[in-house]
mmCIF file of C-alpha atoms in Angstrom:
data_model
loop_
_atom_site.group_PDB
_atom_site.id
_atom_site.type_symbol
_atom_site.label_atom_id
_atom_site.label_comp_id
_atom_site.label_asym_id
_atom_site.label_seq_id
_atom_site.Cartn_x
_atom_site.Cartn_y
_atom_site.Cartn_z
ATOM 1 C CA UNK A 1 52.338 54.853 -91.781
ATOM 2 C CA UNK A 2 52.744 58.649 -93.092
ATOM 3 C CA UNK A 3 56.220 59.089 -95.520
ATOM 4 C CA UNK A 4 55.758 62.695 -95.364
ATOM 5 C CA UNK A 5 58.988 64.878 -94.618
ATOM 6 C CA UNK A 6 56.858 65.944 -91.607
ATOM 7 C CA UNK A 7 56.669 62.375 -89.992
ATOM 8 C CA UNK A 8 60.320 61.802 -90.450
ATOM 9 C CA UNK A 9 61.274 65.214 -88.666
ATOM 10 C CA UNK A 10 59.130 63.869 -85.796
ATOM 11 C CA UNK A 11 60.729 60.447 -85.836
ATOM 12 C CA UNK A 12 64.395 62.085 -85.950
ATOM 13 C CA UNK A 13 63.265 63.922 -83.104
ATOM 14 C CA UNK A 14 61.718 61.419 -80.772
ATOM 15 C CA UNK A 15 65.950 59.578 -81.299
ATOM 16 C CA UNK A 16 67.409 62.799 -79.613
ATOM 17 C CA UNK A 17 69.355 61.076 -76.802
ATOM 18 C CA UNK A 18 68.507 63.747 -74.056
ATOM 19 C CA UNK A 19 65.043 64.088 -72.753
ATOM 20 C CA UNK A 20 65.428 67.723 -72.324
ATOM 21 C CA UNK A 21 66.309 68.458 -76.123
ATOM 22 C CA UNK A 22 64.055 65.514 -77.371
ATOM 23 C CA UNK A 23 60.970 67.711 -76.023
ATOM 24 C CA UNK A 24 61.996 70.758 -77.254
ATOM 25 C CA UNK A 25 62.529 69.490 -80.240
ATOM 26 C CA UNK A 26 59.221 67.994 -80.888
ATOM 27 C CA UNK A 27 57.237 70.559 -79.287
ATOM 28 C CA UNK A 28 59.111 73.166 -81.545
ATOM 29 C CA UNK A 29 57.798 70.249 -84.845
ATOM 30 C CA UNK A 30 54.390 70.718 -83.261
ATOM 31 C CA UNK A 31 53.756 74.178 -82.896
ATOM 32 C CA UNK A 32 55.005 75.063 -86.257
ATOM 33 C CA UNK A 33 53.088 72.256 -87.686
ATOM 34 C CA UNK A 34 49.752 72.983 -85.768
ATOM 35 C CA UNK A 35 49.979 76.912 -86.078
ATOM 36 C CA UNK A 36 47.597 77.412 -88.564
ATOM 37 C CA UNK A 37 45.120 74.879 -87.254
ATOM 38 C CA UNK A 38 43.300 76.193 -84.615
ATOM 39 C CA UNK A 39 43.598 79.898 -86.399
ATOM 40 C CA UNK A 40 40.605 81.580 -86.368
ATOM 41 C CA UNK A 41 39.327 82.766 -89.952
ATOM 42 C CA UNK A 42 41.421 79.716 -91.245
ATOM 43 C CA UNK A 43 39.654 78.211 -95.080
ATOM 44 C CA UNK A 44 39.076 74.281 -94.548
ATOM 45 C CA UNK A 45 39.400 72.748 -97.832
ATOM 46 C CA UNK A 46 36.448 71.143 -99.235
ATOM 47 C CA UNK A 47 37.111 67.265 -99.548
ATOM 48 C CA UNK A 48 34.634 64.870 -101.331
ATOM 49 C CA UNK A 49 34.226 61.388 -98.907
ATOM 50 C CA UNK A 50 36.355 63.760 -96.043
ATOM 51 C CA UNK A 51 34.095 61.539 -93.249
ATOM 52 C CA UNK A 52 35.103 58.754 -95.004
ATOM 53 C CA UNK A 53 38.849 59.212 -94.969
ATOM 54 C CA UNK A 54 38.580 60.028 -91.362
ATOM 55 C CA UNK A 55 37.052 56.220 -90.993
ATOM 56 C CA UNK A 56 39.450 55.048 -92.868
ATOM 57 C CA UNK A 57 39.194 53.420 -96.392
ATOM 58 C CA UNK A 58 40.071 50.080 -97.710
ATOM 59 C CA UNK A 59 43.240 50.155 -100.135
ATOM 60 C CA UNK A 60 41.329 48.520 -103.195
ATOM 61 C CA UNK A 61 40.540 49.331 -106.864
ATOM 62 C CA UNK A 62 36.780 50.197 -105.862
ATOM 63 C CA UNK A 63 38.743 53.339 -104.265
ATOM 64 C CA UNK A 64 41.613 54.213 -106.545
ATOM 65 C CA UNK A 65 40.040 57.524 -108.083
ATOM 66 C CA UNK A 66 39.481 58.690 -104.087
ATOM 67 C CA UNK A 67 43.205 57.223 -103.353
ATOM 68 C CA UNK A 68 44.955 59.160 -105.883
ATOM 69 C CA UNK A 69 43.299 62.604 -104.736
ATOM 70 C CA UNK A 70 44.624 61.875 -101.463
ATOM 71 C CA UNK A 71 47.264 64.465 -99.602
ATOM 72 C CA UNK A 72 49.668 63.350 -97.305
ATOM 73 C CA UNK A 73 48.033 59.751 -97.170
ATOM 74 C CA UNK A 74 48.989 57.444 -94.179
ATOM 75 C CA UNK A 75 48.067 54.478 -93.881
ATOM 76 C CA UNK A 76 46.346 52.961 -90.315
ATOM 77 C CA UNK A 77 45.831 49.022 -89.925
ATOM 78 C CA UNK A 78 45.142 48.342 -93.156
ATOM 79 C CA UNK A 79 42.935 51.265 -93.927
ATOM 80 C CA UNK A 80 44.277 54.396 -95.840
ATOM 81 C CA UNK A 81 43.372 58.027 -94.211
ATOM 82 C CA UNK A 82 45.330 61.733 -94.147
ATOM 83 C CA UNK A 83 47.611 62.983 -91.894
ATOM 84 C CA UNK A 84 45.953 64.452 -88.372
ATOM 85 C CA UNK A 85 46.788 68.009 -89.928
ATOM 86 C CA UNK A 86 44.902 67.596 -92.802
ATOM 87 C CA UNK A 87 41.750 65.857 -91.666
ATOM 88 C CA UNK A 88 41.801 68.779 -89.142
ATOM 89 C CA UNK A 89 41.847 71.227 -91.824
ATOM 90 C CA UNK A 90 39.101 69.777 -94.234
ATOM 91 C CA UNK A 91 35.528 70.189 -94.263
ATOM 92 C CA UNK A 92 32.904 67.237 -96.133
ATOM 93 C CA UNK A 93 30.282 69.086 -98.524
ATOM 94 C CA UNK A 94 28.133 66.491 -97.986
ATOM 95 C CA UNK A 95 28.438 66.144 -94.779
ATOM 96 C CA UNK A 96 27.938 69.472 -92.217
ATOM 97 C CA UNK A 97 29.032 67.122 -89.077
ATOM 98 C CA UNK A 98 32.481 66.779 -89.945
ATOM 99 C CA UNK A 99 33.954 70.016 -89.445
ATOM 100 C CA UNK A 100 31.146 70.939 -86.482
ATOM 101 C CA UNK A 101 32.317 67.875 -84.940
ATOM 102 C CA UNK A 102 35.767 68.699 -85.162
ATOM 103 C CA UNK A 103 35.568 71.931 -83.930
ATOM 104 C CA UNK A 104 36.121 71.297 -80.128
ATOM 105 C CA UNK A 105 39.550 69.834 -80.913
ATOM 106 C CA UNK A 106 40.384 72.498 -83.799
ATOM 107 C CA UNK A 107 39.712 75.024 -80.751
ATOM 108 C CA UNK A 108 42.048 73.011 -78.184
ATOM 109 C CA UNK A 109 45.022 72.020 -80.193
ATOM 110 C CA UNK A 110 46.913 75.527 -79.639
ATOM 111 C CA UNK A 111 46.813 74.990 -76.302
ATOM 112 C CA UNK A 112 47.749 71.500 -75.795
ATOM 113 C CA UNK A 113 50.496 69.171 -77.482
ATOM 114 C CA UNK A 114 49.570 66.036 -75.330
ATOM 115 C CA UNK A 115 46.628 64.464 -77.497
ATOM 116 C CA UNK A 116 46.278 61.327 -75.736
ATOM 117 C CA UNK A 117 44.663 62.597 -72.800
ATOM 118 C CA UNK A 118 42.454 65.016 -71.076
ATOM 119 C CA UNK A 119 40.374 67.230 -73.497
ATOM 120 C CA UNK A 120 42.284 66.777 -76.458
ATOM 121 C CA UNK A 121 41.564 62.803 -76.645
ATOM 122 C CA UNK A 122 38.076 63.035 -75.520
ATOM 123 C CA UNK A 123 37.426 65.507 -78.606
ATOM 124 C CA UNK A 124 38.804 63.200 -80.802
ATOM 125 C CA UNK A 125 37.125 60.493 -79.977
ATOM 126 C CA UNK A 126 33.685 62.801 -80.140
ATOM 127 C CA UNK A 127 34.409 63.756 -83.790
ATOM 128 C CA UNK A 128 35.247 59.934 -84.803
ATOM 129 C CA UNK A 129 32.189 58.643 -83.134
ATOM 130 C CA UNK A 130 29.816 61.687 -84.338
ATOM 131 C CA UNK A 131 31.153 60.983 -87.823
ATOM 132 C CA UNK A 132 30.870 57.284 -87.470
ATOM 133 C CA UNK A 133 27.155 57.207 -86.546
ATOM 134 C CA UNK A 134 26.230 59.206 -89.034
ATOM 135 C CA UNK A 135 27.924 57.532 -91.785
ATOM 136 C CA UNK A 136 26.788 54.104 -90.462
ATOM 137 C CA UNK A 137 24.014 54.417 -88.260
ATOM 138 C CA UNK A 138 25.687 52.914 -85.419
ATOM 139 C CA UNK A 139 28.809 53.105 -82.681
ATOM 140 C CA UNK A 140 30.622 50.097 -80.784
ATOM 141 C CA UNK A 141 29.797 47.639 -83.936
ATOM 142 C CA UNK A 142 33.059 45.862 -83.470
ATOM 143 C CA UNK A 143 32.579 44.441 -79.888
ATOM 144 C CA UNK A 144 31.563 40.363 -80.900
ATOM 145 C CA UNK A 145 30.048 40.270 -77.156
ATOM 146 C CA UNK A 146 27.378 43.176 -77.538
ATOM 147 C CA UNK A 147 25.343 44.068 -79.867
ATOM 148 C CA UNK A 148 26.201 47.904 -81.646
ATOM 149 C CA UNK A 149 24.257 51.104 -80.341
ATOM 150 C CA UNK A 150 21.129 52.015 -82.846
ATOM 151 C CA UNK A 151 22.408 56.023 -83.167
ATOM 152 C CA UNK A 152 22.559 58.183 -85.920
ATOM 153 C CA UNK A 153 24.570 61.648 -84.923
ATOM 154 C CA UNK A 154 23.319 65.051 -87.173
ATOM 155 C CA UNK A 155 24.170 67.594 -83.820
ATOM 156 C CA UNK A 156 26.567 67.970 -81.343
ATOM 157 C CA UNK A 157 25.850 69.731 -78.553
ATOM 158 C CA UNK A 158 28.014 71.088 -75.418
ATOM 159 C CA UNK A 159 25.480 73.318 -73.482
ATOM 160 C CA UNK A 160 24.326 69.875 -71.180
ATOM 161 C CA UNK A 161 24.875 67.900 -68.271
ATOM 162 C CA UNK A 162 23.163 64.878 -67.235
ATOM 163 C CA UNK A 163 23.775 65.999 -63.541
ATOM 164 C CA UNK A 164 23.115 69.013 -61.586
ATOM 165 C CA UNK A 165 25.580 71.865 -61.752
ATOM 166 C CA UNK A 166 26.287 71.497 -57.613
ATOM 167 C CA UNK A 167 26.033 68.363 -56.447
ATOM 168 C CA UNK A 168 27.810 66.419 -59.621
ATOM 169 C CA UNK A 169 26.415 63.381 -58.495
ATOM 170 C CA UNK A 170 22.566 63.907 -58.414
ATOM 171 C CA UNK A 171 21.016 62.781 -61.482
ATOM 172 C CA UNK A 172 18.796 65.655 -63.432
ATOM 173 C CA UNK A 173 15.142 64.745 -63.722
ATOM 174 C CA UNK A 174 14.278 66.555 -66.775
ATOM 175 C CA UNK A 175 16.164 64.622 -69.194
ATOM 176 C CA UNK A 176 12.625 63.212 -71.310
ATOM 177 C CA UNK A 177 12.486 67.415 -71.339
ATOM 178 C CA UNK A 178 16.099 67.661 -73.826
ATOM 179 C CA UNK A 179 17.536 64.916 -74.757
ATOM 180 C CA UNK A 180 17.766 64.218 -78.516
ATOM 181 C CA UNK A 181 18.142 61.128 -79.918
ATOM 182 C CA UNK A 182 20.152 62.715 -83.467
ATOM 183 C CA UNK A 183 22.550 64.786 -81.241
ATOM 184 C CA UNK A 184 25.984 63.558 -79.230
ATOM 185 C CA UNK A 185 26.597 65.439 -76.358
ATOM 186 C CA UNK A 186 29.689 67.140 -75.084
ATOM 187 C CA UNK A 187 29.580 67.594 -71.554
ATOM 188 C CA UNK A 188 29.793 71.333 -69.991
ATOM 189 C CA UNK A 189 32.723 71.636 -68.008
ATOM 190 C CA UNK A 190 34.810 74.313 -66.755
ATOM 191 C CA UNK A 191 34.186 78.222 -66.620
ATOM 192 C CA UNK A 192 32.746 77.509 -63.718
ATOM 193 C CA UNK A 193 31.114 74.062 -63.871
ATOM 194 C CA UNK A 194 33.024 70.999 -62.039
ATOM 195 C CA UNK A 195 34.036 68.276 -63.475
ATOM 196 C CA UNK A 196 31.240 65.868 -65.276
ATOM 197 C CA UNK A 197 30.584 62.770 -63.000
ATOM 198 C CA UNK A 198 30.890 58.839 -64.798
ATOM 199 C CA UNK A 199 31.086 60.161 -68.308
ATOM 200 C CA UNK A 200 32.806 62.825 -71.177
ATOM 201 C CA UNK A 201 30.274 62.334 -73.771
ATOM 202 C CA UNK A 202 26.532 60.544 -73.896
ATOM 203 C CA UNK A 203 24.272 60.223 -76.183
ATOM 204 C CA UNK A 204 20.227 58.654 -76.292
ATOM 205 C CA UNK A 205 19.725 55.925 -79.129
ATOM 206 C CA UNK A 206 16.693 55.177 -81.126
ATOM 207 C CA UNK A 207 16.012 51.983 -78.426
ATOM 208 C CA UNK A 208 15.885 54.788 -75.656
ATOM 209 C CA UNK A 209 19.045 53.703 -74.558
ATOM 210 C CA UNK A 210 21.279 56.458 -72.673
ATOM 211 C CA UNK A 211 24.641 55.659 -73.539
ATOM 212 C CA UNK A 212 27.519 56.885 -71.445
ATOM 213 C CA UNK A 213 30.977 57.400 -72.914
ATOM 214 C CA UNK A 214 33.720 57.761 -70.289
ATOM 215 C CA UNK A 215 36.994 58.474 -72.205
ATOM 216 C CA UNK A 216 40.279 58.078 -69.942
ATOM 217 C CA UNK A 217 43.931 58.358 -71.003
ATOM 218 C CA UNK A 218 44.971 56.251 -67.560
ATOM 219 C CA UNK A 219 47.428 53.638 -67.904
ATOM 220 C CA UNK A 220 47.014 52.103 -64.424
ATOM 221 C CA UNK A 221 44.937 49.272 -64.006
ATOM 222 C CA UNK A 222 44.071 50.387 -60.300
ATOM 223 C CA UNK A 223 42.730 53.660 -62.059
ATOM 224 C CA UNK A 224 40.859 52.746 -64.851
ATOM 225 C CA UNK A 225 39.200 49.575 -62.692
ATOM 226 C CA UNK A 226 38.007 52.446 -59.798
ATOM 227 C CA UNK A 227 36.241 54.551 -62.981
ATOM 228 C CA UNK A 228 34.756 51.316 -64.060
ATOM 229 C CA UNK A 229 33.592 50.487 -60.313
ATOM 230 C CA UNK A 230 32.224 54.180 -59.894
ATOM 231 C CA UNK A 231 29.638 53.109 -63.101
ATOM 232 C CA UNK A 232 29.447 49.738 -61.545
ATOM 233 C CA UNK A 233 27.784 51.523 -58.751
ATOM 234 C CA UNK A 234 25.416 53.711 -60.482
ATOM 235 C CA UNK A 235 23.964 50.833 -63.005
ATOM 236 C CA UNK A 236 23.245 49.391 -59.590
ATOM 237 C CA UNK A 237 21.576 51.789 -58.073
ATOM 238 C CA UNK A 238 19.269 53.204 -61.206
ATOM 239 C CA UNK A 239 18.469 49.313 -62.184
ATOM 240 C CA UNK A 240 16.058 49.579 -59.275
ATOM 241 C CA UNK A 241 14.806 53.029 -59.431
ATOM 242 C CA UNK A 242 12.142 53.813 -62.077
ATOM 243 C CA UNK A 243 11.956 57.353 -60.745
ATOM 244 C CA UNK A 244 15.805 57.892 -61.742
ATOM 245 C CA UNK A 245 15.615 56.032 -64.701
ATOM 246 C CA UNK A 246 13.225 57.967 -66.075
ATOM 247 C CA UNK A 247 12.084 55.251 -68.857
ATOM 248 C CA UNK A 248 15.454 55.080 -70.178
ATOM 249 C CA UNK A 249 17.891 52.145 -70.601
ATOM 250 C CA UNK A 250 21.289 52.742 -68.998
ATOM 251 C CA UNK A 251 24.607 52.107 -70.759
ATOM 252 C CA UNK A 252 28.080 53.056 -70.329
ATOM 253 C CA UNK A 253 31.402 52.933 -72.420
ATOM 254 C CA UNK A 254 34.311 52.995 -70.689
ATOM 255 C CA UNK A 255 37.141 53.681 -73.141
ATOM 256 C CA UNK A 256 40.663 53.148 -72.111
ATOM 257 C CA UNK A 257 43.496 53.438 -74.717
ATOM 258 C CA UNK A 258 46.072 53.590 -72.429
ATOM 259 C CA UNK A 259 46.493 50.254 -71.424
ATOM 260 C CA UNK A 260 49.032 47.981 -72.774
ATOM 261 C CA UNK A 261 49.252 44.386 -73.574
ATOM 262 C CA UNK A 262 48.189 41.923 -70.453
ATOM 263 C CA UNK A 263 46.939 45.062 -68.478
ATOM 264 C CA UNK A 264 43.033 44.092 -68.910
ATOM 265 C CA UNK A 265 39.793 45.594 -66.429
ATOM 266 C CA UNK A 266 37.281 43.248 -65.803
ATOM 267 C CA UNK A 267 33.414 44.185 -65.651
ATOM 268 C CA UNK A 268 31.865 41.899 -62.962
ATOM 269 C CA UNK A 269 29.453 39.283 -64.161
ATOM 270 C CA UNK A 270 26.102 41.378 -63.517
ATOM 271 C CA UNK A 271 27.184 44.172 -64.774
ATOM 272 C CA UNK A 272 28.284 43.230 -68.109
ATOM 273 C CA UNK A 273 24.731 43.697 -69.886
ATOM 274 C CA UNK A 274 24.954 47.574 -69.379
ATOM 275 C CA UNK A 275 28.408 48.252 -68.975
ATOM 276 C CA UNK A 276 31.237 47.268 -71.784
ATOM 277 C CA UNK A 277 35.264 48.663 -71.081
ATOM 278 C CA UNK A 278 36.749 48.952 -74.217
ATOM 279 C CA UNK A 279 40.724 48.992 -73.895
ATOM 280 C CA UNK A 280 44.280 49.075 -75.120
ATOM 281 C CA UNK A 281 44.304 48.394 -78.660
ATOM 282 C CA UNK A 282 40.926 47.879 -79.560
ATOM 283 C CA UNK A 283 40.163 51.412 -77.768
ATOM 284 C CA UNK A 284 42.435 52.825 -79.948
ATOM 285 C CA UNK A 285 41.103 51.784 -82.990
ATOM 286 C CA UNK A 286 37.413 53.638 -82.574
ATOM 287 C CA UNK A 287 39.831 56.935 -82.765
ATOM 288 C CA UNK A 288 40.185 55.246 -86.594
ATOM 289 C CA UNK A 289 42.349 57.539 -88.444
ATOM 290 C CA UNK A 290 43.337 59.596 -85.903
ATOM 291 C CA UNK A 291 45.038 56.705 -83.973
ATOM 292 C CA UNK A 292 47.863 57.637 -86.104
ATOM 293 C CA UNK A 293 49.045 60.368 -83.646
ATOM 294 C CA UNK A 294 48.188 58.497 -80.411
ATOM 295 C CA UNK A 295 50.234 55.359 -81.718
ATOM 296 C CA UNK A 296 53.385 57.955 -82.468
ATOM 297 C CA UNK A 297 53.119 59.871 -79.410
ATOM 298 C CA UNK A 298 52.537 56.865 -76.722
ATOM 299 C CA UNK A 299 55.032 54.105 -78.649
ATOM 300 C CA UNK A 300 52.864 51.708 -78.562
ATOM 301 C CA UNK A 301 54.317 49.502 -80.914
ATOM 302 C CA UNK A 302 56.361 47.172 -78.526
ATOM 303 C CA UNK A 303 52.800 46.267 -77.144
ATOM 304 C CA UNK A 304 51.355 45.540 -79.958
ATOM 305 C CA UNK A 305 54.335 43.311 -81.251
ATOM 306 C CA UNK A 306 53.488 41.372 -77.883
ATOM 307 C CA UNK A 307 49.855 41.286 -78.255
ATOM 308 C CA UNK A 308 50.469 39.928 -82.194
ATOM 309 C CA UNK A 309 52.381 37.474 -80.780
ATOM 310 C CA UNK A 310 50.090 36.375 -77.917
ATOM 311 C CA UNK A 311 47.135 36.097 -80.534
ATOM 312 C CA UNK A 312 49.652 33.531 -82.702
#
């Protein structure tokens, strides 16, 4: 991980023996490191293979000239990246998507420290996947037991819903009328709107697939198994109902970081062709190189000791 004088402030601060002065003192780290982040007007620095470092590269001699440019490198499972403040504050010339798609959480950060939940780790996971797709042309390629989504991201929108603005759980029939298959959606929420119903992002593939992406930072099993049972329900219902399916395949994503070691949610048998729950530590690594600041913030290395031993 990260060497940087910055990293070991935040692990002196996380040993302060009181809680009381151990968040002071990191939210006092935070703000001074994140001031100039979400500032409006602020330059981002042009970075050659920027989408690529936020993916993560492999620590070989095929990358040594893009290794040695690197600033505040930190390395993430075996793959080397930036630090979270400097991928935030870069832009890709070749590649528009990167700083659109971080946007949303560029906006957010000055108003929330706790990235592992809520807004914050829904937009992070929106910029990796965005970024991913359109680097590789896919998303989810690392489950063994489903195949990856055909989805190549060039937009990201956050003007849509997929249900109506009053009654959150009634299905909009219009979707054949908007939905783009190059564009990841954001849903509207707030000012206003309620709270988006089964998912935080979705997104239509080139297999007319509409893919929902329900991001949670829950670490209760009870919690994160009721979310899964609320999609349960709805594959059930639009499986028979042409009218409400509108000639789309239905998917959904459940993505749930926050779940340690033995804690696992099971997907009932005839369900598990349209819905996948991706959890713990493998959720965690789709955030790529931004899992760097979940893993430092949650301390999740005890459980990951256990699950490295479990797997031996």
């Amino acid at each position: 991980f990260d060497d940087s004088p910055w990293m070991d402030n935040l692990r002196n601060a996380l040993q302060v023996e009181k809680i009381e002065e151990r968040l002071t003192a990191v939210n006092e780290l935070c703000e001074f490191s994140w001031a100039a982040v979400g500032k409006k007007g602020k330059r981002l620095k042009r970075k050659e293979k920027a989408s690529e470092l936020l993916l993560g590269i492999d620590d070989d001699k095929d990358n040594n000239d893009l290794v040695r440019t690197v600033s505040e490198a930190v390395f993430v499972d075996g793959k080397i990246t930036c630090s979270f403040k400097t991928l935030l504050m870069m832009s890709d010339p070749d590649r528009e998507l990167y700083r659109k798609a971080a946007a949303p959480l560029r906006k957010i950060i000055q108003r929330s420290l706790d990235l592992t939940g809520g807004k914050p780790l829904e937009y992070a996971y929106a910029w990796v996947l965005a970024v991913e797709s359109s680097v590789r042309g896919s998303l989810f390629a690392d489950e063994d037991d489903h195949q990856s989504f055909n989805f190549k991201c060039s937009a990201i929108d956050t003007d849509h819903r997929l249900f109506e603005d009053k009654d959150e759980k009634s299905l909009k029939m219009n979707l054949k009328d908007w939905l783009q298959r190059d564009t990841l959606y954001l849903v509207k929420e707030g000012n206003g709107y309620t709270t988006h119903y089964l998912c935080d992002l979705f997104f239509l593939t080139k297999n007319r697939e509409i893919v929902l992406v329900d991001v949670t930072g829950l670490d209760n099993v009870d919690k994160v198994t009721k979310k899964v049972n609320n999609h349960v329900g709805f594959m059930s219902d639009i499986a028979g109902n042409e009218t409400m399916a509108q000639e789309f395949e239905w998917r959904s994503v459940v993505l749930a970081p926050g779940l340690k070691g033995k804690d696992t949610v099971e997907v009932p048998k005839e369900a598990r062709k349209s819905i996948r729950v991706i959890q713990g530590r493998a959720a965690r690594g789709y955030l790529r190189g931004l899992q760097q600041i979940y893993r430092y913030t949650r301390q999740f290395e005890e459980d990951e000791d256990g699950e490295d031993e479990e797997d031996g």
